[in-house]
Coordinates of C-alpha atoms in Angstrom, one line a residue:
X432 CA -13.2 38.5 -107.4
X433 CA -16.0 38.2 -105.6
X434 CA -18.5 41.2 -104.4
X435 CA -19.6 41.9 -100.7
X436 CA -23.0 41.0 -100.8
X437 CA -25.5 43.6 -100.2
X438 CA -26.7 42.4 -96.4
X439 CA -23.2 42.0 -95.5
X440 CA -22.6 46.2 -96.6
X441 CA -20.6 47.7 -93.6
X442 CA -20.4 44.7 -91.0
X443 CA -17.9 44.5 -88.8
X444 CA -18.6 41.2 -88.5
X445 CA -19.1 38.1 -90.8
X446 CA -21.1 35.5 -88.2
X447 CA -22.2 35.8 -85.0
X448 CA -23.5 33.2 -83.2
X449 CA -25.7 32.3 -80.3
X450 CA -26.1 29.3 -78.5
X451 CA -25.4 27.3 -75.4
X452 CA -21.7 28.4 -73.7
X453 CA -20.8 24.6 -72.8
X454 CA -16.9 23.3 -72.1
X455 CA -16.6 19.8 -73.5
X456 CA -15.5 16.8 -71.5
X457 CA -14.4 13.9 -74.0
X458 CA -13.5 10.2 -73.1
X459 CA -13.5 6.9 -75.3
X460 CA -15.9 4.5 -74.5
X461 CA -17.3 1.0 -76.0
X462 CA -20.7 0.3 -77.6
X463 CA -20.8 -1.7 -74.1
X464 CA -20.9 1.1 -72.0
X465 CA -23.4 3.3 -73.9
X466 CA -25.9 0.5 -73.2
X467 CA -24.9 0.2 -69.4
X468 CA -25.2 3.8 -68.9
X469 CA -28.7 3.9 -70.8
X470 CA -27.7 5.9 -73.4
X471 CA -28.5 6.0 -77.0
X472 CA -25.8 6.0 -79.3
X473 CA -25.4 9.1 -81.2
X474 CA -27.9 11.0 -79.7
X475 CA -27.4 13.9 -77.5
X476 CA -29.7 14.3 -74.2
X477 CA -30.4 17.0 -71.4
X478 CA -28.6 15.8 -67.6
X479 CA -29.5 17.4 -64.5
X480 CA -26.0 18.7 -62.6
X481 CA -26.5 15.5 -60.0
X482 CA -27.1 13.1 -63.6
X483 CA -24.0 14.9 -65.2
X484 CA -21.4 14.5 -61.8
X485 CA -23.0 11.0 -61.7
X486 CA -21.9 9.9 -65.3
X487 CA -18.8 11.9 -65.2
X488 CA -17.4 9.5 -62.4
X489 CA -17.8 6.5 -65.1
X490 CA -16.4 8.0 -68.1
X491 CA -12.7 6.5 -69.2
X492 CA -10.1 9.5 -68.9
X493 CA -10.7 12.0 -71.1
X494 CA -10.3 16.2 -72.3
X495 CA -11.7 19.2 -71.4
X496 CA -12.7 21.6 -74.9
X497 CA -14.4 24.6 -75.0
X498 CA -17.6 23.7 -77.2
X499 CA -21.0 24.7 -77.5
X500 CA -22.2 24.3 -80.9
X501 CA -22.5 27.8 -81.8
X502 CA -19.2 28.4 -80.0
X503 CA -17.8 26.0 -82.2
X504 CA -19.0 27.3 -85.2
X505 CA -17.2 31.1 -84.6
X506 CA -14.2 29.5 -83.3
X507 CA -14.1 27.7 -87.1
X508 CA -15.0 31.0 -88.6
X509 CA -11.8 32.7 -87.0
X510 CA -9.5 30.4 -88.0
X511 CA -10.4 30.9 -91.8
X512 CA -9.3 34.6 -91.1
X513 CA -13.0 35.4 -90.6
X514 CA -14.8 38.2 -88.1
X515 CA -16.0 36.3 -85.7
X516 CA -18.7 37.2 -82.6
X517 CA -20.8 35.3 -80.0
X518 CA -23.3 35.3 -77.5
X519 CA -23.7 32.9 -74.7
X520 CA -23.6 32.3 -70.9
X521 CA -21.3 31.4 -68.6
X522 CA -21.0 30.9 -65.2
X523 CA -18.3 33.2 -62.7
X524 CA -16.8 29.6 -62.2
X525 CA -13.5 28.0 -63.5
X526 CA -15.0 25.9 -66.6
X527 CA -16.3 29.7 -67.6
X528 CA -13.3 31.1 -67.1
X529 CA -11.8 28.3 -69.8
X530 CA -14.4 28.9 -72.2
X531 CA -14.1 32.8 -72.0
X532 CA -10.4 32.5 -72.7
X533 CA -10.3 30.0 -75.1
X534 CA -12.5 31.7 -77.7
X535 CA -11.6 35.2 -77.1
X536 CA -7.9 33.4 -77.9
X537 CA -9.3 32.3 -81.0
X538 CA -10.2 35.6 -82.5
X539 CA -13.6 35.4 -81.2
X540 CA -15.5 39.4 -79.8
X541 CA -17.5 37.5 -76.5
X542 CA -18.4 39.9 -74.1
X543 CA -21.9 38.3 -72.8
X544 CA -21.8 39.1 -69.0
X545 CA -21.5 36.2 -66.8
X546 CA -23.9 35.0 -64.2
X547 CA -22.9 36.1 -61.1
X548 CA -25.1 33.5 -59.1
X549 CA -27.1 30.1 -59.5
X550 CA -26.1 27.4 -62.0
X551 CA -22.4 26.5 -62.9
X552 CA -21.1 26.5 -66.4
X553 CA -22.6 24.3 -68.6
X554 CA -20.7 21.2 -69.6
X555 CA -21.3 18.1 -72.3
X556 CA -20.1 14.8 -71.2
X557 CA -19.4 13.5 -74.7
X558 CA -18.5 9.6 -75.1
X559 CA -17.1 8.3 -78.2
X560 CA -17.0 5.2 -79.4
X561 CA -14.2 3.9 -81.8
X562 CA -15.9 4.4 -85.2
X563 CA -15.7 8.0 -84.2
X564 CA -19.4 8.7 -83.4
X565 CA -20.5 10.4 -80.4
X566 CA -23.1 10.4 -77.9
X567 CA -23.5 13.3 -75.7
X568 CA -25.4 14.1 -72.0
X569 CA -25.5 18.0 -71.6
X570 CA -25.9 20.0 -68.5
X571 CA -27.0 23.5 -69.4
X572 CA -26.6 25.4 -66.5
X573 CA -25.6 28.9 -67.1
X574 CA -25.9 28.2 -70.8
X575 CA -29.9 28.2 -69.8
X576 CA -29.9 31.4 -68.2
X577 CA -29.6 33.2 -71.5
X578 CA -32.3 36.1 -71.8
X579 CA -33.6 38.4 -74.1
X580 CA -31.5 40.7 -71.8
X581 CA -28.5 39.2 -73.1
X582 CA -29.3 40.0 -76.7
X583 CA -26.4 42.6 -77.8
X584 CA -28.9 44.5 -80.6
X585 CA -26.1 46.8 -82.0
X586 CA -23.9 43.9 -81.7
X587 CA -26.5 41.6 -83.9
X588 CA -26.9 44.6 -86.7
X589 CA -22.9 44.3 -86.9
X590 CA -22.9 41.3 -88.3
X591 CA -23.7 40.3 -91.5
X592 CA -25.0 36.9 -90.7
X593 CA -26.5 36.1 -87.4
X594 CA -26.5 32.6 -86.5
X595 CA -28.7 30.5 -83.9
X596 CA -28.1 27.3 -82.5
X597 CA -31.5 24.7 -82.8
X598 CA -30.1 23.4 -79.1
X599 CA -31.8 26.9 -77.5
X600 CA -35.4 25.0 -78.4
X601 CA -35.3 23.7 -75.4
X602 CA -34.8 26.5 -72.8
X603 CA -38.1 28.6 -73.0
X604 CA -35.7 32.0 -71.6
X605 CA -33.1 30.9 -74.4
X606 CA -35.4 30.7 -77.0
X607 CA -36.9 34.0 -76.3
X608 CA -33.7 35.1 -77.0
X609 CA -33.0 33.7 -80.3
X610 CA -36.2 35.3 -81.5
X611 CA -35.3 38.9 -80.6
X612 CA -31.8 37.8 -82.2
X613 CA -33.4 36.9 -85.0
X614 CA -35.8 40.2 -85.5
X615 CA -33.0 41.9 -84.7
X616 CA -31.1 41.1 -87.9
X617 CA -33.9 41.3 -89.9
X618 CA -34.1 45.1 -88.5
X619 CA -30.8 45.6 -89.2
X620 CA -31.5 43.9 -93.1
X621 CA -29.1 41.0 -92.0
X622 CA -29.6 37.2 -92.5
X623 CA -30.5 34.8 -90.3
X624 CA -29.4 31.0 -90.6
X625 CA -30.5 28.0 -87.9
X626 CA -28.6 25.1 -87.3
X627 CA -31.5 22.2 -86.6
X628 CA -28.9 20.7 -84.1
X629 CA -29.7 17.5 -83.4
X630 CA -32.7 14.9 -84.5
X631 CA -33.9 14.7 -81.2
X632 CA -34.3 18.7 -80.7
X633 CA -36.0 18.4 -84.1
X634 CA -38.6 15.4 -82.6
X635 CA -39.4 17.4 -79.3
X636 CA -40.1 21.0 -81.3
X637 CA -40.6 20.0 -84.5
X638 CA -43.7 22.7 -85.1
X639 CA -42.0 25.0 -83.4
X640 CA -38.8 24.8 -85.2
X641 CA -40.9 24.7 -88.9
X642 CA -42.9 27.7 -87.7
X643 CA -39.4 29.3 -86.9
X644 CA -38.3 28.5 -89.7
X645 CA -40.9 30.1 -92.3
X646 CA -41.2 33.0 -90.3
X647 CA -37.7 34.3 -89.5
X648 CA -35.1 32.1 -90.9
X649 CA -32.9 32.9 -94.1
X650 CA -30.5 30.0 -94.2
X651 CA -31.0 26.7 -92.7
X652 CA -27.9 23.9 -92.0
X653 CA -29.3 20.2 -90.9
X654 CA -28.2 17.0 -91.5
X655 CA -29.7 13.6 -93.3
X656 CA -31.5 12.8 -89.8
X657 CA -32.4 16.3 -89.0
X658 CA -33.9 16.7 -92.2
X659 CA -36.0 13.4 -92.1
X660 CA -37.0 14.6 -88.6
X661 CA -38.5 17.7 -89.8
X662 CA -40.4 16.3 -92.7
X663 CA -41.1 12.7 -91.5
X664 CA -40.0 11.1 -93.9
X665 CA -36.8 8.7 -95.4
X666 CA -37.0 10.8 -99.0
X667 CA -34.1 12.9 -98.7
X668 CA -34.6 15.0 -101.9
X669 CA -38.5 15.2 -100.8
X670 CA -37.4 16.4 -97.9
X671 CA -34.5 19.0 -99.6
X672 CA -37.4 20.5 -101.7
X673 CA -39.6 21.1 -98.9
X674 CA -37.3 22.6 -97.0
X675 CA -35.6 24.7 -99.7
X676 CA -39.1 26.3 -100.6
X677 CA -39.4 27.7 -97.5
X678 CA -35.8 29.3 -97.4
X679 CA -33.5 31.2 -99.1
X680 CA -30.7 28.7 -98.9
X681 CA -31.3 25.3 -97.4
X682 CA -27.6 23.3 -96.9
X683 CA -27.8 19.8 -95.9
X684 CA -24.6 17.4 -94.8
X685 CA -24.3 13.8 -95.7
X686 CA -21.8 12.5 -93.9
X687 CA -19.3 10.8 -96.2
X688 CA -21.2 11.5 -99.3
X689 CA -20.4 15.4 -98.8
X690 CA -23.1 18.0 -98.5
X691 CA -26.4 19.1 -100.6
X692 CA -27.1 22.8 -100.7
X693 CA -29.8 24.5 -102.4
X694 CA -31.3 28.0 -103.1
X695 CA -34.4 28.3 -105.4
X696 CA -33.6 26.2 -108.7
X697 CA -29.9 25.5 -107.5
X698 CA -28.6 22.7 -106.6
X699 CA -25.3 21.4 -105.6
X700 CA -23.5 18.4 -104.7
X701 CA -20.5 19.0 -102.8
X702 CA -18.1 15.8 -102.1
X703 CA -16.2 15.6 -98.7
X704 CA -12.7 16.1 -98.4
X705 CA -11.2 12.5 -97.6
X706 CA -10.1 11.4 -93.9
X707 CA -7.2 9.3 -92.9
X708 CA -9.0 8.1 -90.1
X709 CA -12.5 9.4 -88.2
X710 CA -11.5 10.0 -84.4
X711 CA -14.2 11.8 -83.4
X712 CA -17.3 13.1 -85.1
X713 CA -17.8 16.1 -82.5
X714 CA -18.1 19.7 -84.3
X715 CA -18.1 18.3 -87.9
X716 CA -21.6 19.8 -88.6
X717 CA -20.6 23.3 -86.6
X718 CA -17.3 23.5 -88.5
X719 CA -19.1 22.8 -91.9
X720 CA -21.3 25.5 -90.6
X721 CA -18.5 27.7 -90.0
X722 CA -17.0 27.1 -93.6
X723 CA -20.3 27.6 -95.2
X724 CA -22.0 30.7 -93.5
X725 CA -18.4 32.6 -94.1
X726 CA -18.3 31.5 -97.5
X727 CA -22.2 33.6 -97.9
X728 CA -21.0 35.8 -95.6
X729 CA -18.8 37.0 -98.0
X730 CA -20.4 36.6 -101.5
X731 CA -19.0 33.0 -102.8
X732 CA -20.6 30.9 -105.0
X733 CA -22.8 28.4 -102.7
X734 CA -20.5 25.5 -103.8
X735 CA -17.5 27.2 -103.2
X736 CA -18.6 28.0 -99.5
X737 CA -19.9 24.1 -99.2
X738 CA -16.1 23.2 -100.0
X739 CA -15.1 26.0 -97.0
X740 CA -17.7 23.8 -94.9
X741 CA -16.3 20.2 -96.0
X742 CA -12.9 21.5 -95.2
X743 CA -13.4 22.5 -92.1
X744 CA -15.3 19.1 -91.2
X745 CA -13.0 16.9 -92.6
X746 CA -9.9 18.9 -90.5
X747 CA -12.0 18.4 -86.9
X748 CA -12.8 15.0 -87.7
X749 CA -9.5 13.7 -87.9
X750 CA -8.3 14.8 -84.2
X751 CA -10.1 15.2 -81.0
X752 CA -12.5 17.4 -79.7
X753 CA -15.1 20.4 -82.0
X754 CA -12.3 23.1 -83.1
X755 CA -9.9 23.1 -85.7
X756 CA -6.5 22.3 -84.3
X757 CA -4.1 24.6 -87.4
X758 CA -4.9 27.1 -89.0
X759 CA -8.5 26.8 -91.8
X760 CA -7.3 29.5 -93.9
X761 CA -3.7 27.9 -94.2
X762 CA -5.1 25.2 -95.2
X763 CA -7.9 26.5 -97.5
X764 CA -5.0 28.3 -99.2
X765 CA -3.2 24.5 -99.6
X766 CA -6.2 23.2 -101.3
X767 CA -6.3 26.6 -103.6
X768 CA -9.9 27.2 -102.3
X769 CA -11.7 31.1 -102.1
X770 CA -11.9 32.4 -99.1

């Protein structure tokens, strides 16, 4: 039996996240066409709305999926029976009327107001190739019109882990916002976790992200390239130590090879669940992150909630598009895991 953790005493939530409100679009596409279009594979890269209609024409046929990684991340958290919350902008268009409905459907508390006027909903053009990796080309719009305004303080010191998405580097009005998130949980005596996001976010703010971090975060989720971006170098337990001296818990995925996660003199290797077949990579990191950050959340042994996270990547990975598609605590309870 595990034991509420003290920061988590009287939430009435477990996570809540904010980040970038963004509906999917999701097509197949051919190392080929990555090169025609310009892109790099794997690497995900801010579109103006012309750029975005532009590449959209070229895409193969595809599906439209509420995303966002954040959004992702709470959607994951709900379907492992969790209480889930989350802040983020959309646009009074149709693609924000999807995303509002699909992750209030999901269990999710989202009552950011919309914008009235200005950009549309933000949307990620997102091609993947046949060994399951993905490249995406984002439009922020609305998502980019998060303020400080926006910030829910009563709602953030409700929940016991408040969770920020590294993509809100970028916006200077979004990132003012995930600071007062973040002192706003540390107000309230909550923790704060950062998802690096991507290796390119990490490459344009890298300071900024490390000063972030040391100052206000608690938890930090990144992957191998995320990790190598931060510290500049190839030496991933070099890099592990560095950043797990400056954090409470530092949890670092692997791919294949499972996930890394360490707090003080702690460490743990925890495999990934095997996959059929990789579809799609999109949402693996945020539904690891969903597993994990419910798993502190609610007291578990760090391994135990790295085995919530692996479960929840490996189930994404194996479909199409960044939410689980059954039920995680079903399955959790197939695989006899805590929850």
């Amino acid at each position: 039996m595990t034991q509420t953790p003290s920061f988590a005493n009287g939430a009435r939530f477990d996570v809540c996240a904010v980040g970038n409100a963004i509906v999917d679009v999701l097509a197949p596409c051919e190392h080929g066409y990555l090169t025609e279009q310009g892109l790099v594979a794997g690497s995900m890269q801010l579109v103006d709305e012309a750029q975005s209609a532009a590449l959209y024409e070229t895409m193969a046929p595809g599906v439209e999926a509420s995303g966002g990684s954040a959004g992702n991340t709470v959607a994951g958290v709900a379907s492992y029976g969790g209480r889930a919350a989350y802040i983020g902008k959309v646009a009074k268009d149709q693609l924000g009327d999807v995303f509002s409905h699909d992750i209030r459907a999901g269990g999710v508390h989202f009552d950011t107001p919309v914008l009235e006027d200005g950009a549309g909903t933000g949307r990620c053009l997102i091609n993947v190739t046949d060994d399951g990796q993905r490249t995406m080309c984002t439009f922020l719009g609305a998502a980019n019109q998060l303020t400080v305004a926006d910030i829910d303080e009563a709602l953030i010191a409700d929940s016991a882990v408040v969770y920020l998405e590294g993509y809100l580097f970028d916006p200077a009005p979004a990132r003012a916002a995930f600071e007062a998130a973040a002192a706003a949980a540390h107000k309230a005596g909550r923790k704060v976790a950062i998802t690096l996001s991507d290796s390119f976010v990490v490459h344009r703010w890298r300071a900024e992200l490390l000063a972030f971090i040391k100052s206000s975060a608690d938890i930090v989720l990144a992957n191998e390239a995320e990790l190598s971006a931060l510290f500049e170098t190839e030496d991933f337990d070099a890099a592990a130590d560095q950043l797990a001296a400056m954090v409470e818990i530092a949890a670092v995925t692997r791919g294949e090879k499972g996930s890394v996660i360490i707090a003080g003199t702690e460490r743990h290797a925890v495999p990934a669940f095997p996959v059929e077949k990789v579809l799609d990579t999109t949402g693996a990191g945020d539904q690891y992150a969903a597993g994990f950050l419910l798993g502190v959340a609610r007291g578990l042994p760090l391994a135990d909630a790295g085995k919530l996270g692996s479960l929840a990547a490996c189930e994404v990975i194996a479909h199409w598009g960044p939410r689980p598609q059954v039920s995680l605590a079903d399955l959790a309870k197939e695989k006899s895991l805590a929850l």
